[in-house]
Short mmCIF file of C-alpha atoms in Angstrom, two decimals:
data_model
loop_
_atom_site.label_atom_id
_atom_site.label_comp_id
_atom_site.label_asym_id
_atom_site.label_seq_id
_atom_site.Cartn_x
_atom_site.Cartn_y
_atom_site.Cartn_z
CA MET A 1 -0.08 0.05 0.03
CA LYS A 2 1.42 3.26 -1.22
CA SER A 3 1.67 6.04 1.39
CA ILE A 4 0.15 9.31 0.02
CA LEU A 5 0.31 12.83 1.58
CA VAL A 6 -2.50 15.22 0.18
CA ILE A 7 -1.60 19.12 0.68
CA GLY A 8 -5.00 20.94 1.11
CA ALA A 9 -8.25 19.76 2.72
CA GLY A 10 -10.52 22.22 0.82
CA LYS A 11 -12.78 21.52 -2.00
CA ILE A 12 -10.45 19.66 -4.47
CA GLY A 13 -8.09 18.37 -1.74
CA SER A 14 -10.94 16.43 0.22
CA THR A 15 -12.33 15.01 -3.02
CA ILE A 16 -8.91 13.59 -3.83
CA VAL A 17 -8.81 12.19 -0.23
CA ASP A 18 -12.20 10.41 -0.81
CA MET A 19 -11.30 9.06 -4.27
CA LEU A 20 -7.99 7.50 -3.09
CA ASN A 21 -9.21 6.10 0.47
CA GLU A 22 -12.20 4.46 -1.33
CA THR A 23 -10.00 2.22 -3.26
CA GLY A 24 -8.31 0.86 -0.27
CA ASP A 25 -5.11 0.81 -2.07
CA TYR A 26 -3.32 4.11 -0.66
CA ASP A 27 -2.69 4.97 3.04
CA VAL A 28 -3.54 8.58 2.73
CA THR A 29 -2.87 11.45 5.11
CA VAL A 30 -3.85 15.05 4.42
CA ALA A 31 -2.32 18.29 5.72
CA ASP A 32 -3.88 21.65 5.92
CA ALA A 33 -3.43 24.90 8.14
CA SER A 34 -6.91 24.76 8.93
CA GLU A 35 -8.11 22.87 11.95
CA ALA A 36 -11.67 23.06 10.62
CA ALA A 37 -10.79 21.53 7.26
CA LEU A 38 -9.01 18.70 8.80
CA ALA A 39 -11.83 17.90 10.97
CA ALA A 40 -14.24 17.63 7.93
CA VAL A 41 -11.93 15.18 6.17
CA ALA A 42 -10.84 13.18 9.37
CA LYS A 43 -12.81 10.15 8.99
CA ASN A 44 -12.49 6.31 7.62
CA GLY A 45 -8.78 6.12 9.29
CA ILE A 46 -7.55 9.15 7.25
CA ARG A 47 -4.70 10.91 9.23
CA THR A 48 -4.60 14.54 9.22
CA ILE A 49 -1.65 17.08 10.09
CA GLN A 50 -2.08 20.68 10.91
CA LEU A 51 0.84 22.18 9.02
CA ASP A 52 1.98 25.65 8.01
CA PHE A 53 2.93 25.17 4.39
CA ASN A 54 5.13 28.40 4.67
CA ASP A 55 7.37 26.52 7.29
CA ALA A 56 9.78 24.95 4.91
CA VAL A 57 11.39 22.62 7.56
CA ALA A 58 7.88 21.38 8.84
CA LEU A 59 6.92 20.88 5.26
CA GLN A 60 9.89 18.74 4.20
CA ASN A 61 9.67 16.62 7.56
CA ALA A 62 5.83 16.08 6.84
CA LEU A 63 6.68 14.77 3.38
CA LYS A 64 9.39 12.27 4.31
CA GLY A 65 8.57 8.43 4.05
CA HIS A 66 5.62 9.09 1.65
CA TYR A 67 5.68 7.71 -1.83
CA ALA A 68 3.97 10.84 -3.16
CA VAL A 69 2.65 14.29 -2.38
CA LEU A 70 -0.49 15.54 -4.24
CA SER A 71 -0.70 19.39 -4.09
CA ALA A 72 -4.08 20.68 -3.80
CA ALA A 73 -3.09 24.10 -2.15
CA PRO A 74 -3.59 27.34 -3.73
CA TYR A 75 -1.31 28.06 -6.53
CA HIS A 76 0.91 30.70 -4.65
CA LEU A 77 2.04 27.91 -2.26
CA THR A 78 2.73 25.11 -4.92
CA GLY A 79 6.24 26.07 -5.30
CA HIS A 80 6.89 25.59 -1.44
CA VAL A 81 5.26 21.97 -1.82
CA ALA A 82 7.75 21.30 -4.81
CA GLN A 83 10.76 22.39 -3.09
CA ALA A 84 10.03 20.25 -0.27
CA ALA A 85 9.31 17.13 -2.36
CA ARG A 86 12.68 17.64 -3.97
CA LEU A 87 14.54 17.64 -0.79
CA ALA A 88 12.72 14.84 0.47
CA ASP A 89 12.80 12.51 -2.57
CA VAL A 90 9.02 12.40 -2.93
CA ASN A 91 6.98 11.72 -5.97
CA TYR A 92 5.51 15.08 -6.83
CA PHE A 93 1.89 15.81 -8.33
CA ASP A 94 0.06 19.24 -8.42
CA LEU A 95 -2.90 20.90 -9.94
CA THR A 96 -1.40 24.47 -10.60
CA GLU A 97 -2.43 26.27 -13.81
CA ASP A 98 0.09 28.98 -12.82
CA VAL A 99 2.74 29.23 -15.60
CA ALA A 100 5.33 30.68 -13.44
CA THR A 101 5.02 27.79 -10.96
CA THR A 102 5.20 25.18 -13.36
CA ARG A 103 8.41 26.72 -14.90
CA MET A 104 9.91 26.43 -11.33
CA VAL A 105 8.71 22.71 -10.99
CA LYS A 106 10.50 21.88 -14.00
CA GLU A 107 13.76 23.35 -12.75
CA LEU A 108 13.43 21.46 -9.63
CA SER A 109 12.82 18.40 -11.27
CA GLU A 110 16.38 18.41 -13.03
CA GLY A 111 18.29 15.46 -11.75
CA ALA A 112 15.57 14.23 -9.40
CA ALA A 113 15.27 10.77 -8.56
CA THR A 114 11.47 10.88 -8.47
CA ALA A 115 8.94 11.97 -10.88
CA PHE A 116 7.54 15.63 -10.94
CA ILE A 117 4.09 15.58 -12.65
CA PRO A 118 2.39 18.93 -12.55
CA GLN A 119 -0.72 20.37 -13.97
CA CYS A 120 -2.86 17.12 -13.23
CA GLY A 121 -6.19 18.46 -13.16
CA LEU A 122 -8.96 19.35 -15.95
CA ALA A 123 -6.95 22.30 -17.59
CA PRO A 124 -4.20 22.17 -17.62
CA GLY A 125 -4.23 18.38 -17.45
CA PHE A 126 -6.93 16.34 -19.19
CA ILE A 127 -7.40 18.77 -22.04
CA SER A 128 -3.89 18.60 -23.01
CA ILE A 129 -4.02 14.88 -23.27
CA VAL A 130 -7.32 14.81 -25.52
CA ALA A 131 -5.71 17.56 -27.52
CA HIS A 132 -2.30 15.79 -28.07
CA ASP A 133 -4.14 12.54 -28.75
CA ILE A 134 -6.20 14.23 -31.51
CA ALA A 135 -3.02 15.88 -32.99
CA SER A 136 -1.22 12.87 -33.30
CA ARG A 137 -3.48 11.44 -35.79
CA PHE A 138 -2.74 14.33 -38.26
CA ASP A 139 0.21 14.34 -40.84
CA LYS A 140 0.38 18.17 -40.48
CA LEU A 141 -1.14 20.29 -38.13
CA ASP A 142 -2.55 23.71 -38.89
CA THR A 143 -4.82 24.72 -35.65
CA VAL A 144 -5.46 23.37 -32.32
CA ARG A 145 -7.99 24.87 -30.28
CA LEU A 146 -8.80 24.09 -26.52
CA ARG A 147 -11.80 25.23 -25.10
CA VAL A 148 -12.88 24.45 -21.13
CA GLY A 149 -15.58 25.79 -18.89
CA ALA A 150 -16.73 25.12 -15.27
CA LEU A 151 -20.28 26.69 -15.47
CA PRO A 152 -23.47 26.78 -13.59
CA GLN A 153 -26.05 24.56 -14.77
CA TYR A 154 -28.57 27.57 -13.98
CA PRO A 155 -26.98 30.91 -14.26
CA SER A 156 -29.03 33.45 -12.52
CA ASN A 157 -26.83 36.94 -12.13
CA ALA A 158 -25.38 39.49 -14.38
CA LEU A 159 -21.93 37.60 -14.68
CA SER A 160 -23.91 34.22 -15.42
CA TYR A 161 -21.43 32.71 -13.15
CA ASN A 162 -21.12 30.93 -9.61
CA LEU A 163 -18.14 29.77 -7.67
CA THR A 164 -17.27 26.12 -8.13
CA TRP A 165 -13.58 26.27 -7.36
CA SER A 166 -10.96 28.37 -6.21
CA THR A 167 -11.30 32.15 -6.51
CA ASP A 168 -7.55 32.77 -6.24
CA GLY A 169 -7.20 30.60 -9.25
CA VAL A 170 -10.03 32.25 -11.24
CA ILE A 171 -8.45 35.69 -10.75
CA ASN A 172 -5.08 34.56 -11.49
CA GLU A 173 -6.35 32.97 -14.91
CA TYR A 174 -8.01 36.08 -15.84
CA ILE A 175 -5.07 38.21 -15.01
CA GLU A 176 -1.79 36.55 -16.08
CA ARG A 177 -0.44 36.38 -19.37
CA CYS A 178 -1.25 33.39 -21.94
CA GLU A 179 0.98 31.05 -23.80
CA ALA A 180 -0.09 30.38 -27.38
CA VAL A 181 1.54 29.48 -30.62
CA VAL A 182 0.49 32.24 -33.08
CA ASP A 183 1.89 31.78 -36.90
CA GLY A 184 4.15 29.05 -36.01
CA ARG A 185 5.83 31.06 -33.02
CA LEU A 186 5.54 30.64 -29.22
CA ARG A 187 4.06 33.88 -27.66
CA GLU A 188 2.50 35.41 -24.77
CA VAL A 189 -0.88 36.99 -25.40
CA PRO A 190 -3.23 39.09 -22.92
CA ALA A 191 -5.94 37.40 -20.70
CA MET A 192 -9.46 38.37 -21.14
CA GLU A 193 -8.78 39.17 -25.15
CA GLU A 194 -9.69 37.64 -28.39
CA LEU A 195 -13.45 36.99 -27.56
CA GLU A 196 -15.34 34.57 -29.65
CA GLU A 197 -19.05 33.09 -29.55
CA PHE A 198 -20.02 29.76 -30.51
CA SER A 199 -22.95 27.39 -29.83
CA LEU A 200 -22.92 23.64 -28.38
CA ASP A 201 -26.16 21.60 -28.30
CA GLY A 202 -28.43 25.03 -28.91
CA THR A 203 -26.77 27.01 -26.15
CA ARG A 204 -24.58 30.06 -26.78
CA TYR A 205 -21.32 30.67 -25.04
CA GLU A 206 -18.41 32.76 -25.08
CA ALA A 207 -14.62 31.91 -24.82
CA PHE A 208 -11.69 34.12 -24.29
CA ASN A 209 -7.90 33.91 -23.58
CA THR A 210 -6.99 32.57 -20.17
CA SER A 211 -3.79 31.95 -18.61
CA GLY A 212 -2.36 28.32 -17.74
CA GLY A 213 -4.89 26.00 -19.42
CA LEU A 214 -2.20 24.74 -21.88
CA GLY A 215 0.18 23.35 -19.67
CA THR A 216 3.31 22.21 -21.50
CA LEU A 217 1.44 21.58 -24.94
CA CYS A 218 2.91 24.61 -26.21
CA GLU A 219 6.66 23.48 -26.08
CA THR A 220 5.49 20.03 -26.99
CA LEU A 221 3.77 21.23 -30.36
CA GLU A 222 5.97 24.23 -30.95
CA GLY A 223 7.27 23.95 -34.57
CA LYS A 224 4.44 21.29 -35.36
CA VAL A 225 1.50 23.48 -35.41
CA ARG A 226 0.75 26.88 -36.97
CA ASN A 227 -1.91 28.14 -34.24
CA LEU A 228 -2.43 26.74 -30.73
CA ASN A 229 -4.49 28.38 -28.23
CA TYR A 230 -6.69 27.86 -24.92
CA LYS A 231 -9.62 29.83 -23.88
CA THR A 232 -12.05 29.67 -20.93
CA ILE A 233 -15.80 29.17 -21.78
CA ARG A 234 -18.31 31.24 -20.08
CA TYR A 235 -21.85 32.26 -20.68
CA PRO A 236 -22.33 35.48 -22.98
CA GLY A 237 -21.75 39.03 -21.26
CA HIS A 238 -19.20 37.51 -18.62
CA CYS A 239 -15.99 38.58 -20.21
CA ALA A 240 -17.40 42.30 -20.51
CA LEU A 241 -18.51 42.60 -17.06
CA MET A 242 -15.16 41.10 -15.70
CA ARG A 243 -13.18 43.70 -17.78
CA VAL A 244 -14.94 46.51 -15.99
CA LEU A 245 -14.06 45.05 -12.71
CA LEU A 246 -10.27 44.30 -13.70
CA ASN A 247 -9.47 47.12 -15.88
CA ASP A 248 -11.96 49.98 -15.59
CA LEU A 249 -12.10 49.60 -11.68
CA GLN A 250 -8.33 48.50 -11.62
CA LEU A 251 -9.04 45.43 -9.57
CA ARG A 252 -6.50 43.57 -11.45
CA ASN A 253 -4.21 45.34 -8.98
CA ARG A 254 -6.05 44.59 -5.94
CA ARG A 255 -6.52 41.00 -5.99
CA GLU A 256 -7.61 40.52 -2.33
CA VAL A 257 -10.33 43.25 -2.91
CA LEU A 258 -11.64 41.37 -6.01
CA LYS A 259 -11.41 38.05 -4.10
CA ASP A 260 -13.55 39.60 -1.35
CA ILE A 261 -16.40 41.29 -3.69
CA LEU A 262 -16.74 37.85 -5.77
CA GLU A 263 -16.81 35.71 -2.59
CA ASN A 264 -19.58 37.87 -0.86
CA ALA A 265 -21.53 38.71 -3.93
CA VAL A 266 -21.44 35.63 -6.35
CA PRO A 267 -22.96 32.56 -4.74
CA ALA A 268 -21.38 29.21 -4.90
CA THR A 269 -23.34 26.36 -6.51
CA MET A 270 -23.17 22.29 -6.50
CA GLN A 271 -25.17 22.49 -9.70
CA ASP A 272 -22.40 23.07 -12.29
CA MET A 273 -21.01 21.25 -15.43
CA VAL A 274 -17.75 21.08 -17.00
CA ILE A 275 -17.52 21.46 -20.95
CA VAL A 276 -14.47 19.88 -22.69
CA PHE A 277 -14.06 21.14 -26.47
CA VAL A 278 -11.19 20.50 -28.57
CA THR A 279 -10.80 21.30 -32.28
CA VAL A 280 -7.99 20.21 -34.58
CA THR A 281 -7.57 20.98 -38.18
CA GLY A 282 -4.85 19.76 -40.35
CA GLU A 283 -3.89 17.42 -43.11
CA ARG A 284 -4.55 13.81 -43.19
CA GLY A 285 -4.21 11.46 -46.21
CA GLY A 286 -3.65 14.36 -48.56
CA ARG A 287 -7.05 16.15 -47.32
CA TYR A 288 -7.61 19.14 -45.04
CA VAL A 289 -9.66 17.88 -42.27
CA GLN A 290 -11.20 18.72 -38.74
CA GLU A 291 -11.64 16.69 -35.87
CA THR A 292 -13.59 17.66 -32.57
CA TYR A 293 -13.90 16.24 -29.26
CA ALA A 294 -16.78 17.62 -27.17
CA ARG A 295 -17.89 16.52 -23.63
CA SER A 296 -20.32 17.97 -20.84
CA ILE A 297 -19.68 16.52 -17.51
CA TYR A 298 -21.78 16.51 -14.31
CA GLY A 299 -21.20 16.05 -10.66
CA GLN A 300 -21.69 12.83 -8.74
CA LYS A 301 -21.09 11.18 -5.68
CA VAL A 302 -17.88 10.27 -4.22
CA ALA A 303 -17.59 8.15 -0.96
CA GLY A 304 -21.46 8.92 -0.54
CA VAL A 305 -20.74 12.71 -0.69
CA GLN A 306 -22.25 14.88 -3.68
CA ARG A 307 -19.43 16.56 -5.37
CA THR A 308 -19.47 19.17 -8.10
CA ALA A 309 -18.33 18.51 -11.83
CA ILE A 310 -15.23 20.56 -11.27
CA GLN A 311 -14.23 18.82 -8.21
CA VAL A 312 -14.76 15.45 -9.54
CA THR A 313 -12.92 15.99 -12.76
CA THR A 314 -10.05 17.86 -11.25
CA ALA A 315 -9.61 15.29 -8.45
CA ALA A 316 -9.98 12.39 -10.96
CA GLY A 317 -7.22 13.76 -13.09
CA ILE A 318 -4.50 13.98 -10.65
CA CYS A 319 -5.57 10.52 -9.09
CA ALA A 320 -5.36 8.80 -12.46
CA MET A 321 -1.88 10.13 -12.81
CA LEU A 322 -0.91 8.72 -9.59
CA ASP A 323 -2.53 5.36 -10.47
CA LEU A 324 -0.41 5.59 -13.91
CA LEU A 325 2.85 6.33 -12.11
CA VAL A 326 2.48 3.23 -9.76
CA GLU A 327 1.51 1.15 -12.66
CA GLY A 328 4.69 2.07 -14.40
CA LYS A 329 2.85 3.96 -17.42
CA LEU A 330 4.56 7.00 -16.67
CA PRO A 331 8.41 7.85 -16.41
CA LYS A 332 9.62 7.51 -12.82
CA GLN A 333 12.19 10.30 -12.86
CA GLY A 334 12.36 13.90 -13.63
CA PHE A 335 9.65 16.20 -15.28
CA VAL A 336 6.55 14.43 -16.71
CA ARG A 337 4.14 16.29 -19.14
CA GLN A 338 0.34 15.50 -19.24
CA GLU A 339 0.60 14.64 -22.99
CA GLU A 340 3.01 11.82 -22.32
CA ILE A 341 0.02 9.62 -21.49
CA ASP A 342 -2.30 8.75 -24.51
CA LEU A 343 -6.01 9.19 -24.09
CA ASP A 344 -7.26 5.38 -24.27
CA THR A 345 -4.71 4.67 -21.41
CA PHE A 346 -6.13 7.58 -19.25
CA LEU A 347 -9.80 6.78 -20.09
CA ALA A 348 -9.24 2.95 -19.07
CA ASN A 349 -7.99 4.14 -15.55
CA ARG A 350 -10.53 3.68 -12.75
CA PHE A 351 -10.26 7.44 -12.04
CA GLY A 352 -9.83 8.82 -15.82
CA ARG A 353 -12.93 6.82 -16.84
CA VAL A 354 -14.97 9.65 -14.97
CA TYR A 355 -14.36 11.57 -18.37
CA ALA A 356 -15.68 8.82 -20.11
CA GLY A 357 -18.96 8.87 -18.40
CA VAL A 358 -18.45 5.93 -15.90
CA ARG A 359 -19.50 6.96 -12.48
CA LEU A 360 -17.40 6.16 -9.42
CA ASP A 361 -20.63 4.76 -7.86
CA GLU A 362 -23.56 3.25 -9.75
CA ALA A 363 -26.30 5.42 -8.41
CA GLY A 364 -27.67 8.28 -10.24
CA GLU A 365 -27.93 9.58 -13.79
CA PRO A 366 -24.91 9.41 -16.17
CA ALA A 367 -22.17 11.88 -15.48
CA VAL A 368 -21.00 12.78 -18.84
CA LYS A 369 -23.22 13.85 -21.91
CA ASN A 370 -21.74 13.28 -25.40
CA ILE A 371 -22.48 16.78 -27.18
CA ARG A 372 -23.79 16.30 -30.57
CA LEU A 373 -21.30 17.39 -32.95
CA ASP A 374 -23.59 18.57 -35.61
CA ALA A 375 -24.52 21.10 -33.20
CA VAL A 376 -21.15 22.67 -32.88
CA ALA A 377 -20.94 25.99 -34.58
#
């Protein structure tokens, strides 16, 4: 039985803990600074550690002796966990979408005796696996478009949005610059720009640049694709209102104020959905063709607790990558990219199959809906 330390007992961390603990294959410990958060997950033999993530010595000592550490901490603390993992010789996984943090993790992984596998969630994460899998079936690539959204099923406010995951993470991806390949060259483009609209199953959506969703795919496909970009999906009108907050009211320079406003004015919801939409165009067999992957995923119960779609998909991604490392299907040393695993292998995994429509329990309605591709506009 592999000993696993989960860093962070919040919405995603607690879902990871429940997923791993339910298998009976992992000995799970969870660490958090919050005594209340730890009390909520201290069940079924799960051990807890109250830990200040800014205390480097305490963090390193907590990691020692574990097979792997899975970081579900806020993005600005991820680097501390990665440094401790390097010093403790522990396999490392995270969910960060922050580009600078991932670059630091890559540097830390050089010469490491263990695996460093960042960006294991939905986007970055699963979306890169899908895009790379489709792209690999083309003789010559033209454009790869990745679109992902975690949305309320029943939008009811001017933003057409509810909080479903980390507020810090949302703000960060709306502000930081975004990687893209433009006309064959790796570029940085501004967030909240290049707005587009499209329809899926008769519902209108918008999408715009956000930071971090591509993971390492830009590096992997640079020189092989003309255009590669990632955008976040929202309901129409969201981008314009967020631009007012970020730019006109200058809240991009006052993140804590913006966070306080959003968390006190925008309600959370358990009734969310995740949309995954990847389109690749290029040449295959001498013809110019397009291939699209589109799914909408809904929440389900994990260990008897109802979880949102974003919680389930994010936690399933990192748990699947842990399984695949244990099974010897991923490199055991150094920096590991999400796109190093093929889509079929990922979907065949007991956690990865969540993305294929298989529930972790057998009760309730299907958790995935295959979007009609003839409805994509």
